[in-house]
Amino acid sequence: MTQQIHPTAYIGSDVTLGEGTFVGPFAVIESGAVLGGGCQVGAHAVVHGRVRMGAGNILHPHAVLGGLPQDLGFKPETATWLTVGDDNVFREGFTAHRATKENGETRIGSGCYFMNNSHVAHDCAIGDKTIFANNVAIGGHVEVGNNVFLGGAVVAHQFCRIGAFAIVQGTTGLNMDVIPFTLVGGRPARHYRLNTVGLRRAGITGERYNVLSQAFRLLRNKKTLEGLEETEELQFLKNWLAVKSKRGLHGFVDISAD
């Protein structure tokens, strides 16, 4: 497969473009950037120099990857990175910034979908198959797990963690951590219940789901998870909870009948 580069595009020196790369009109790829095979860079999109991405990524018009972090103390000459996996979609106006500490990286996994004008700040870590709806914005050092869905205009404070398979209701503001497998929403944000639809789609059903349901009830009532069947999901949850949180956990909605 040959590369297709529009004559108005700017490609800096020392750029690595994989086989089958498409670069549209007036796109910019700065010196030092690395793009895997089959990537598509739309019109007016920008890939800054300290970006390393895998194969099959699609940048729609005006997406910008690897910009300087929005940190007043950052020195532009600091060698930091934005590292991107494979098969991600970055829609119009998406932005992601590189990290702040020497040789550090902002990380985006594979198979993610970032809708219009969403933003990943410096030093964040995004898992695989995660979706950001329109206008989602996460602050620096936020961790987002695999298979997470963030609804439109969700915002997350620096250093929050959003666990795998969580779903966050649109327009929710997060200033604490979100437990894996759960649904969070409201103002202030609260854990409501398990992400039933997302878990079913992932094949987490039957006894595996029942164990998570029991675990959620215990957490809501501030009780230990000991004694539950050790499923893969429960072990993941325990390991996630064992990591010291910098923000604490969002509270729970009291649904006594649940």
XYZ file of N, CA and C in Angstrom:
774
model
N 0.849 -1.199 0.000
C 0.000 0.000 0.000
C 0.880 1.243 0.000
N 0.585 2.157 -0.885
C 1.365 3.383 -0.982
C 0.778 4.469 -0.087
N 1.607 5.391 0.288
C 1.155 6.541 1.062
C 0.464 7.549 0.154
N -0.539 8.237 0.695
C -1.217 9.299 -0.032
C -1.078 10.587 0.771
N -0.300 11.515 0.276
C -0.026 12.763 0.988
C -0.443 13.926 0.099
N -1.385 14.721 0.568
C -1.854 15.851 -0.223
C -0.723 16.866 -0.383
N -0.608 17.496 -1.561
C 0.522 18.426 -1.782
C 0.540 19.632 -0.859
N -0.599 19.977 -0.243
C -0.600 21.122 0.672
C -0.248 20.737 2.109
N -0.122 19.447 2.382
C 0.231 19.006 3.741
C 1.691 19.335 4.040
N 1.991 19.549 5.331
C 3.374 19.791 5.757
C 3.853 18.565 6.523
N 4.933 17.951 6.059
C 5.546 16.807 6.726
C 6.961 17.212 7.111
N 7.254 17.256 8.398
C 8.571 17.657 8.857
C 9.627 16.605 8.553
N 10.872 16.975 8.843
C 11.968 16.024 8.662
C 11.899 14.951 9.752
N 12.468 13.807 9.454
C 12.565 12.730 10.435
C 11.191 12.287 10.941
N 10.204 12.293 10.059
C 8.885 11.751 10.378
C 8.816 10.321 9.872
N 8.246 9.425 10.670
C 8.050 8.036 10.253
C 6.581 7.816 9.929
N 6.296 7.489 8.675
C 4.934 7.203 8.240
C 4.858 5.754 7.775
N 3.940 4.977 8.370
C 3.792 3.585 7.979
C 3.142 3.434 6.616
N 3.141 2.210 6.121
C 2.534 1.914 4.827
C 1.054 2.264 4.831
N 0.590 2.828 3.721
C -0.829 3.113 3.588
C -1.314 4.325 4.341
N -0.399 5.174 4.796
C -0.802 6.389 5.509
C -1.442 7.383 4.548
N -2.520 8.015 5.003
C -3.174 9.082 4.237
C -3.047 10.377 5.014
N -2.604 11.444 4.350
C -2.473 12.760 4.972
C -3.225 13.759 4.102
N -4.227 14.421 4.687
C -5.121 15.284 3.938
C -4.617 16.704 3.761
N -5.434 17.552 3.125
C -5.037 18.929 2.821
C -4.704 19.739 4.070
N -3.593 20.438 4.014
C -3.171 21.384 5.054
C -2.935 20.720 6.421
N -2.838 19.410 6.455
C -2.460 18.733 7.694
C -0.994 19.011 8.001
N -0.637 18.913 9.292
C 0.738 19.151 9.732
C 1.209 17.964 10.557
N 2.352 17.401 10.177
C 2.998 16.352 10.972
C 4.423 16.819 11.229
N 4.719 17.123 12.477
C 5.998 17.741 12.810
C 7.125 16.723 12.893
N 8.331 17.237 12.801
C 9.534 16.416 12.836
C 9.583 15.552 14.086
N 9.891 14.272 13.890
C 10.037 13.337 14.994
C 8.816 12.486 15.257
N 7.680 12.827 14.689
C 6.461 12.058 14.924
C 6.565 10.676 14.273
N 5.894 9.712 14.879
C 5.878 8.339 14.369
C 4.437 7.899 14.216
N 4.029 7.513 13.000
C 2.680 7.033 12.722
C 2.764 5.641 12.111
N 2.012 4.702 12.654
C 2.008 3.356 12.114
C 1.243 3.259 10.812
N 1.207 2.061 10.255
C 0.575 1.839 8.970
C -0.922 2.080 8.981
N -1.425 2.595 7.860
C -2.856 2.764 7.700
C -3.471 3.907 8.472
N -2.684 4.797 9.043
C -3.251 5.959 9.746
C -3.802 6.967 8.730
N -4.845 7.689 9.153
C -5.444 8.724 8.316
C -5.424 10.046 9.085
N -4.818 11.052 8.496
C -4.707 12.370 9.122
C -5.521 13.342 8.269
N -6.656 13.793 8.795
C -7.582 14.605 8.029
C -7.111 16.033 7.815
N -7.893 16.765 7.039
C -7.555 18.144 6.697
C -7.360 18.998 7.946
N -6.262 19.731 7.971
C -5.952 20.681 9.046
C -5.666 20.001 10.397
N -5.610 18.695 10.440
C -5.216 18.026 11.681
C -3.724 18.240 11.923
N -3.316 18.169 13.201
C -1.918 18.410 13.562
C -1.418 17.265 14.436
N -0.275 16.712 14.061
C 0.430 15.738 14.904
C 1.769 16.360 15.257
N 1.942 16.710 16.519
C 3.182 17.335 16.953
C 4.317 16.314 17.009
N 5.524 16.831 17.210
C 6.714 16.011 17.024
C 6.911 14.900 18.019
N 6.434 15.045 19.224
C 6.683 14.025 20.235
C 5.455 13.116 20.406
N 4.957 12.651 19.282
C 3.830 11.722 19.257
C 4.292 10.404 18.654
N 3.987 9.306 19.328
C 4.267 7.978 18.802
C 2.946 7.216 18.775
N 2.488 6.850 17.586
C 1.209 6.154 17.508
C 1.333 4.900 16.668
N 0.448 3.950 16.962
C 0.438 2.686 16.246
C -0.294 2.783 14.923
N -0.896 1.670 14.523
C -1.508 1.558 13.204
C -3.007 1.843 13.257
N -3.540 2.262 12.105
C -4.982 2.342 11.922
C -5.682 3.456 12.657
N -4.969 4.453 13.131
C -5.603 5.577 13.815
C -6.176 6.567 12.800
N -7.325 7.152 13.135
C -7.999 8.093 12.241
C -8.153 9.430 12.950
N -7.548 10.464 12.374
C -7.680 11.828 12.879
C -8.593 12.599 11.935
N -9.720 13.039 12.438
C -10.630 13.851 11.641
C -10.112 15.291 11.591
N -10.695 16.131 10.735
C -10.195 17.501 10.588
C -10.090 18.254 11.913
N -8.969 18.951 12.065
C -8.720 19.850 13.198
C -8.454 19.113 14.518
N -8.268 17.807 14.494
C -7.770 17.120 15.687
C -6.298 17.491 15.886
N -5.870 17.610 17.145
C -4.488 18.001 17.448
C -3.929 17.059 18.508
N -2.869 16.353 18.164
C -2.254 15.393 19.084
C -0.859 15.860 19.486
N -0.577 15.769 20.791
C 0.772 16.009 21.280
C 1.133 17.448 21.541
N 0.135 18.317 21.750
C 0.423 19.707 22.067
C 1.078 19.863 23.428
N 1.600 21.052 23.687
C 2.238 21.327 24.980
C 1.218 21.205 26.107
N 1.625 20.630 27.250
C 0.712 20.558 28.385
C 0.332 21.944 28.892
N -0.884 22.054 29.386
C -1.372 23.320 29.941
C -0.942 23.398 31.404
N 0.352 23.564 31.575
C 0.989 23.607 32.888
C 1.928 24.803 32.862
N 1.662 25.797 33.724
C 2.426 27.038 33.674
C 3.909 26.836 33.965
N 4.252 25.749 34.658
C 5.650 25.507 34.975
C 6.379 24.659 33.951
N 5.704 24.244 32.885
C 6.322 23.338 31.913
C 7.277 24.084 30.986
N 8.432 23.469 30.728
C 9.402 24.025 29.795
C 9.312 23.251 28.484
N 9.026 23.940 27.377
C 8.767 23.250 26.107
C 9.887 22.323 25.650
N 11.109 22.579 26.066
C 12.211 21.722 25.626
C 12.261 20.382 26.372
N 11.434 20.212 27.390
C 11.412 18.960 28.146
C 10.969 17.816 27.240
N 11.730 16.728 27.267
C 11.453 15.579 26.392
C 10.348 14.716 26.998
N 9.127 14.913 26.550
C 7.986 14.115 26.997
C 7.195 13.670 25.773
N 6.215 12.785 25.990
C 5.589 12.111 24.871
C 4.077 12.012 25.017
N 3.426 11.829 23.871
C 2.075 11.289 23.789
C 2.199 9.976 23.041
N 1.798 8.881 23.700
C 1.886 7.550 23.102
C 0.478 7.019 22.864
N 0.213 6.580 21.644
C -1.122 6.163 21.216
C -1.043 4.753 20.642
N -2.016 3.915 20.965
C -2.063 2.554 20.445
C -2.606 2.488 19.026
N -3.410 1.471 18.754
C -3.917 1.209 17.411
C -5.423 1.464 17.319
N -5.876 1.782 16.097
C -7.303 1.758 15.740
C -8.166 2.686 16.594
N -7.641 3.830 16.927
C -8.434 4.850 17.624
C -9.039 5.825 16.612
N -10.162 6.432 17.001
C -10.793 7.469 16.191
C -10.806 8.766 16.987
N -10.256 9.817 16.404
C -10.214 11.136 17.028
C -11.045 12.084 16.167
N -12.218 12.463 16.664
C -13.109 13.291 15.868
C -12.691 14.760 15.903
N -13.475 15.588 15.173
C -13.113 16.979 14.947
C -12.876 17.737 16.272
N -11.777 18.449 16.334
C -11.493 19.289 17.488
C -10.942 18.571 18.699
N -10.689 17.275 18.600
C -10.100 16.548 19.732
C -8.693 17.057 20.002
N -8.295 17.099 21.280
C -6.933 17.466 21.651
C -6.395 16.522 22.716
N -5.116 16.214 22.645
C -4.419 15.441 23.678
C -3.026 16.021 23.834
N -2.601 16.235 25.066
C -1.314 16.871 25.342
C -0.288 15.851 25.833
N 0.962 16.145 25.558
C 2.029 15.274 26.060
C 2.269 15.518 27.546
N 3.104 14.695 28.152
C 3.312 14.700 29.595
C 4.178 15.876 30.047
N 4.337 15.988 31.376
C 5.060 17.132 31.943
C 6.449 16.798 32.463
N 6.690 15.559 32.868
C 7.973 15.200 33.468
C 8.901 14.579 32.437
N 10.193 14.831 32.552
C 11.184 14.328 31.621
C 10.985 12.842 31.337
N 10.892 12.492 30.055
C 10.689 11.127 29.565
C 9.341 10.525 29.970
N 8.437 11.329 30.515
C 7.102 10.846 30.837
C 6.228 10.796 29.600
N 5.071 10.154 29.738
C 4.175 10.050 28.597
C 2.718 10.136 29.033
N 1.923 10.761 28.186
C 0.472 10.625 28.228
C 0.153 9.418 27.364
N -0.719 8.516 27.842
C -0.946 7.262 27.139
C -2.415 7.101 26.751
N -2.635 6.717 25.526
C -3.958 6.356 25.033
C -3.852 4.947 24.462
N -4.770 4.079 24.853
C -4.708 2.682 24.438
C -5.152 2.470 23.005
N -5.864 1.373 22.765
C -6.292 0.993 21.418
C -7.809 0.864 21.352
N -8.353 1.094 20.165
C -9.778 0.891 19.947
C -10.680 1.894 20.630
N -10.176 3.065 20.947
C -10.978 4.100 21.616
C -11.660 5.003 20.591
N -12.689 5.690 21.057
C -13.429 6.620 20.191
C -13.599 7.924 20.964
N -13.022 9.003 20.428
C -13.070 10.308 21.072
C -13.902 11.244 20.200
N -15.057 11.667 20.700
C -15.968 12.486 19.913
C -15.531 13.955 19.896
N -16.324 14.775 19.183
C -15.968 16.169 18.915
C -15.560 16.938 20.168
N -14.434 17.640 20.065
C -13.987 18.598 21.084
C -13.746 17.987 22.458
N -13.498 16.692 22.515
C -13.099 16.095 23.788
C -11.595 16.304 23.992
N -11.140 16.113 25.235
C -9.772 16.503 25.581
C -9.167 15.533 26.584
N -7.916 15.146 26.329
C -7.101 14.350 27.250
C -5.917 15.203 27.666
N -5.816 15.499 28.945
C -4.770 16.388 29.442
C -3.456 15.635 29.659
N -2.445 16.397 30.064
C -1.103 15.851 30.277
C -1.082 14.752 31.331
N -0.244 13.764 31.092
C 0.053 12.695 32.051
C -1.134 11.766 32.321
N -2.156 11.808 31.480
C -3.287 10.895 31.658
C -2.945 9.519 31.098
N -3.710 8.524 31.533
C -3.584 7.158 31.010
C -4.982 6.656 30.682
N -5.229 6.383 29.391
C -6.526 5.948 28.918
C -6.407 4.495 28.462
N -7.315 3.647 28.914
C -7.282 2.240 28.541
C -7.808 1.983 27.145
N -8.128 0.722 26.867
C -8.611 0.304 25.558
C -10.137 0.385 25.477
N -10.642 0.563 24.262
C -12.075 0.495 23.952
C -12.905 1.430 24.828
N -12.372 2.592 25.077
C -13.053 3.594 25.889
C -13.623 4.678 24.970
N -14.763 5.254 25.371
C -15.448 6.259 24.554
C -15.585 7.556 25.347
N -15.163 8.655 24.736
C -15.420 9.993 25.249
C -16.477 10.622 24.347
N -17.626 10.992 24.885
C -18.631 11.690 24.085
C -18.217 13.153 23.885
N -19.034 13.909 23.177
C -18.702 15.296 22.857
C -18.377 16.109 24.102
N -17.308 16.893 24.011
C -16.951 17.898 25.024
C -16.526 17.321 26.371
N -16.172 16.060 26.418
C -15.584 15.507 27.649
C -14.197 16.119 27.844
N -13.879 16.483 29.080
C -12.566 17.062 29.376
C -12.046 16.481 30.681
N -10.878 15.878 30.636
C -10.288 15.317 31.849
C -8.992 16.054 32.151
N -8.772 16.331 33.434
C -7.597 17.054 33.875
C -6.356 16.185 33.891
N -5.241 16.780 34.271
C -3.968 16.078 34.286
C -3.946 14.893 35.238
N -3.188 13.867 34.860
C -2.930 12.693 35.694
C -4.187 11.847 35.954
N -5.226 12.009 35.168
C -6.427 11.183 35.325
C -6.184 9.817 34.700
N -6.666 8.754 35.359
C -6.576 7.392 34.839
C -7.972 6.907 34.472
N -8.121 6.430 33.239
C -9.398 5.912 32.757
C -9.175 4.481 32.297
N -9.959 3.538 32.826
C -9.758 2.130 32.525
C -10.293 1.710 31.169
N -10.245 0.410 30.914
C -10.773 -0.155 29.677
C -12.296 -0.108 29.659
N -12.871 0.020 28.457
C -14.317 -0.113 28.257
C -15.141 0.883 29.077
N -14.615 2.065 29.268
C -15.334 3.130 29.984
C -16.119 3.964 28.983
N -17.289 4.434 29.388
C -18.053 5.393 28.576
C -18.278 6.653 29.397
N -17.804 7.793 28.875
C -18.019 9.089 29.508
C -19.006 9.877 28.658
N -20.174 10.195 29.224
C -21.214 10.905 28.493
C -20.829 12.338 28.180
N -21.655 12.990 27.366
C -21.349 14.325 26.894
C -21.074 15.317 28.004
N -20.001 16.102 27.839
C -19.638 17.198 28.742
C -19.245 16.742 30.142
N -18.904 15.473 30.312
C -18.331 15.036 31.594
C -16.975 15.715 31.783
N -16.697 16.150 33.013
C -15.388 16.708 33.345
C -14.835 15.974 34.559
N -13.519 15.769 34.576
C -12.877 15.055 35.678
C -11.699 15.865 36.198
N -11.647 16.014 37.519
C -10.572 16.738 38.198
C -9.262 15.969 38.077
N -8.153 16.690 38.203
C -6.841 16.057 38.195
C -6.764 14.915 39.205
N -6.028 13.873 38.824
C -5.697 12.720 39.665
C -6.891 11.805 39.972
N -8.046 12.031 39.342
C -9.151 11.082 39.521
C -8.836 9.776 38.790
N -9.436 8.691 39.277
C -9.383 7.399 38.596
C -10.807 6.997 38.224
N -10.971 6.529 37.009
C -12.273 6.058 36.537
C -12.081 4.597 36.143
N -12.677 3.695 36.915
C -12.397 2.277 36.757
C -12.988 1.660 35.508
N -12.459 0.508 35.129
C -12.880 -0.205 33.923
C -14.373 -0.504 33.940
N -14.998 -0.452 32.767
C -16.412 -0.764 32.564
C -17.353 0.192 33.298
N -16.841 1.337 33.727
C -17.727 2.345 34.333
C -18.419 3.145 33.238
N -19.592 3.695 33.576
C -20.289 4.614 32.694
C -20.650 5.845 33.514
N -20.346 7.022 32.974
C -20.589 8.281 33.685
C -21.620 9.076 32.902
N -22.697 9.453 33.593
C -23.790 10.204 32.971
C -23.299 11.542 32.443
N -23.853 11.973 31.300
C -23.479 13.239 30.704
C -23.641 14.412 31.646
N -22.779 15.385 31.529
C -22.695 16.630 32.300
C -22.292 16.423 33.754
N -21.875 15.214 34.118
C -21.433 14.948 35.487
C -20.042 15.533 35.712
N -19.840 16.141 36.872
C -18.520 16.595 37.278
C -17.922 15.615 38.265
N -16.728 15.114 37.972
C -16.049 14.143 38.837
C -14.907 14.825 39.566
N -14.925 14.756 40.888
C -13.783 15.240 41.660
C -13.249 14.168 42.607
N -13.776 12.935 42.444
C -13.301 11.777 43.198
C -13.295 10.575 42.264
N -12.866 9.428 42.768
C -12.724 8.241 41.933
C -14.063 7.563 41.659
N -14.118 6.865 40.515
C -15.293 6.099 40.097
C -14.935 4.617 40.143
N -15.705 3.834 40.873
C -15.437 2.411 41.057
C -15.670 1.651 39.746
N -14.801 0.700 39.409
C -15.022 -0.106 38.203
C -16.405 -0.762 38.186
N -16.934 -0.971 36.994
C -18.177 -1.709 36.730
C -19.443 -0.944 37.115
N -19.345 0.332 37.470
C -20.493 1.031 38.042
C -21.019 2.140 37.130
N -22.212 2.612 37.472
C -22.840 3.760 36.829
C -22.815 4.925 37.802
N -22.300 6.070 37.332
C -22.166 7.257 38.174
C -22.859 8.431 37.492
N -23.516 9.266 38.277
C -24.139 10.460 37.727
C -24.622 11.365 38.839
N -25.320 12.439 38.446
C -25.886 13.359 39.417
C -24.978 14.514 39.745
N -25.523 15.446 40.516
C -24.800 16.636 40.961
C -25.141 16.890 42.423
N -24.264 16.525 43.356
C -22.920 15.966 43.133
C -22.972 14.528 42.630
N -21.864 14.081 42.057
C -21.807 12.740 41.480
C -21.943 11.678 42.560
N -22.688 10.610 42.243
C -22.876 9.485 43.149
C -22.862 8.182 42.359
N -22.413 7.101 43.005
C -22.555 5.769 42.431
C -24.010 5.321 42.585
N -24.617 4.927 41.458
C -26.012 4.495 41.496
C -26.150 2.982 41.566
N -25.514 2.300 40.647
C -25.662 0.846 40.558
C -24.587 0.324 39.619
N -24.640 -0.961 39.304
C -23.708 -1.509 38.327
C -24.059 -1.039 36.917
N -23.055 -1.030 36.050
C -23.252 -0.728 34.636
C -23.798 -1.984 33.959
N -25.074 -2.254 34.191
C -25.683 -3.518 33.780
C -25.543 -3.771 32.287
N -25.860 -2.777 31.473
C -25.820 -2.953 30.023
C -24.389 -3.222 29.551
N -23.445 -2.428 30.033
C -22.061 -2.612 29.625
C -21.502 -3.958 30.042
N -21.863 -4.415 31.226
C -21.383 -5.714 31.691
C -21.987 -6.844 30.867
N -23.265 -6.730 30.538
C -23.908 -7.765 29.714
C -23.255 -7.840 28.349
N -22.984 -6.681 27.758
C -22.338 -6.667 26.438
C -20.952 -7.295 26.493
N -20.299 -7.184 27.639
C -18.957 -7.751 27.796
C -18.994 -9.223 28.184
N -20.184 -9.783 28.319
C -20.304 -11.188 28.696
C -20.167 -11.451 30.179
N -20.224 -10.402 30.985
C -20.135 -10.569 32.444
C -21.563 -10.735 32.968
N -22.042 -11.945 32.966
C -23.427 -12.261 33.314
C -23.445 -13.405 34.322
N -24.661 -13.852 34.662
C -24.816 -15.004 35.556
C -24.142 -14.792 36.893
N -23.412 -15.805 37.349
C -22.788 -15.738 38.666
C -21.716 -14.658 38.730
N -21.037 -14.416 37.624
C -20.020 -13.354 37.614
C -20.672 -12.003 37.911
N -21.819 -11.767 37.312
C -22.543 -10.521 37.576
C -23.066 -10.493 39.007
N -23.586 -11.620 39.474
C -24.142 -11.681 40.832
C -23.091 -11.358 41.885
N -21.862 -11.822 41.667
C -20.795 -11.527 42.626
C -20.514 -10.029 42.653
N -20.477 -9.401 41.491
C -20.271 -7.958 41.457
C -21.427 -7.215 42.124
N -22.639 -7.698 41.930
C -23.792 -7.073 42.572
C -23.679 -7.137 44.089
N -23.266 -8.301 44.594
C -23.057 -8.422 46.040
C -21.942 -7.492 46.517
N -20.872 -7.408 45.728
C -19.756 -6.545 46.103
C -20.192 -5.089 46.160
N -21.002 -4.656 45.183
C -21.466 -3.272 45.169
C -22.294 -2.967 46.417
N -23.176 -3.887 46.793
C -23.994 -3.677 47.993
C -23.121 -3.555 49.237
N -22.091 -4.405 49.312
C -21.201 -4.353 50.471
C -20.435 -3.030 50.518
N -19.935 -2.594 49.367
C -19.218 -1.324 49.334
C -20.133 -0.164 49.723
N -21.365 -0.219 49.240
C -22.309 0.844 49.568
C -22.566 0.909 51.071
N -22.510 -0.240 51.707
C -22.744 -0.295 53.149
C -21.453 -0.295 53.960
N -20.342 0.015 53.273
C -19.026 0.154 53.914
C -18.599 -1.122 54.620
N -18.798 -2.240 53.929
C -18.415 -3.537 54.476
C -17.331 -4.165 53.619
N -16.646 -5.149 54.180
C -15.561 -5.824 53.489
C -16.088 -6.729 52.388
N -15.230 -6.975 51.396
C -15.596 -7.863 50.301
C -15.163 -9.303 50.545
N -14.589 -9.567 51.686
C -14.129 -10.915 51.990
C -15.315 -11.873 52.087
N -15.089 -13.102 51.613
C -16.122 -14.122 51.672
C -16.869 -14.308 50.369
N -16.733 -13.364 49.437
C -17.376 -13.512 48.146
C -16.562 -14.459 47.256
N -17.235 -15.055 46.289
C -16.555 -15.938 45.356
C -15.502 -15.155 44.586
N -14.304 -15.719 44.474
C -13.181 -15.004 43.861
C -13.239 -15.100 42.339
N -14.142 -14.362 41.723
C -14.176 -14.286 40.266
C -13.071 -13.366 39.763
N -12.830 -13.418 38.461
C -11.833 -12.531 37.859
C -12.176 -11.070 38.100
N -13.461 -10.735 37.971
C -13.882 -9.339 38.156
C -13.717 -8.895 39.600
N -14.020 -9.782 40.549
C -13.873 -9.400 41.953
C -12.410 -9.176 42.302
N -11.520 -10.027 41.782
C -10.106 -9.829 42.056
C -9.616 -8.515 41.463
N -10.096 -8.197 40.253
C -9.746 -6.917 39.644
C -10.218 -5.767 40.522
N -11.449 -5.858 41.005
C -12.007 -4.806 41.856
C -11.195 -4.645 43.135
N -10.836 -5.746 43.761
C -10.043 -5.676 44.988
C -8.688 -5.012 44.727
N -8.047 -5.408 43.640
C -6.742 -4.821 43.318
C -6.874 -3.321 43.056
N -7.944 -2.917 42.383
C -8.164 -1.503 42.088
C -8.386 -0.722 43.377
N -9.176 -1.267 44.267
C -9.454 -0.588 45.537
C -8.228 -0.539 46.444
N -7.297 -1.475 46.246
C -6.103 -1.527 47.093
C -5.102 -0.419 46.763
N -5.228 0.184 45.579
C -4.327 1.280 45.197
C -4.747 2.541 45.937
N -3.791 3.191 46.559
C -4.097 4.393 47.332
C -4.659 5.475 46.422
N -5.811 6.002 46.785
C -6.469 7.040 45.994
C -6.010 8.415 46.444
N -5.781 9.299 45.477
C -5.439 10.678 45.797
C -6.673 11.553 45.962
N -7.839 11.043 45.530
C -9.052 11.859 45.546
C -10.159 11.280 46.421
N -10.060 10.015 46.812
C -11.157 9.370 47.526
C -12.217 8.885 46.546
N -13.272 8.254 47.086
C -14.330 7.682 46.256
C -15.599 8.524 46.328
N -16.270 8.649 45.191
C -17.592 9.266 45.212
C -18.534 8.431 46.074
N -19.519 9.099 46.660
C -20.467 8.426 47.535
C -21.463 7.578 46.757
N -22.436 7.029 47.484
C -23.422 6.126 46.925
C -24.822 6.709 47.095
N -25.661 6.425 46.116
C -27.093 6.704 46.269
C -27.677 5.622 47.153
N -28.442 6.011 48.136
C -29.043 5.050 49.064
C -30.363 4.538 48.467
N -30.289 3.353 47.885
C -31.475 2.712 47.334
C -31.774 1.502 48.195
N -32.527 1.681 49.224
C -32.724 0.624 50.220
C -33.393 -0.613 49.650
N -34.178 -0.429 48.592
C -34.898 -1.573 48.009
C -34.027 -2.352 47.028
N -32.852 -1.812 46.675
C -32.010 -2.460 45.658
C -31.288 -3.649 46.278
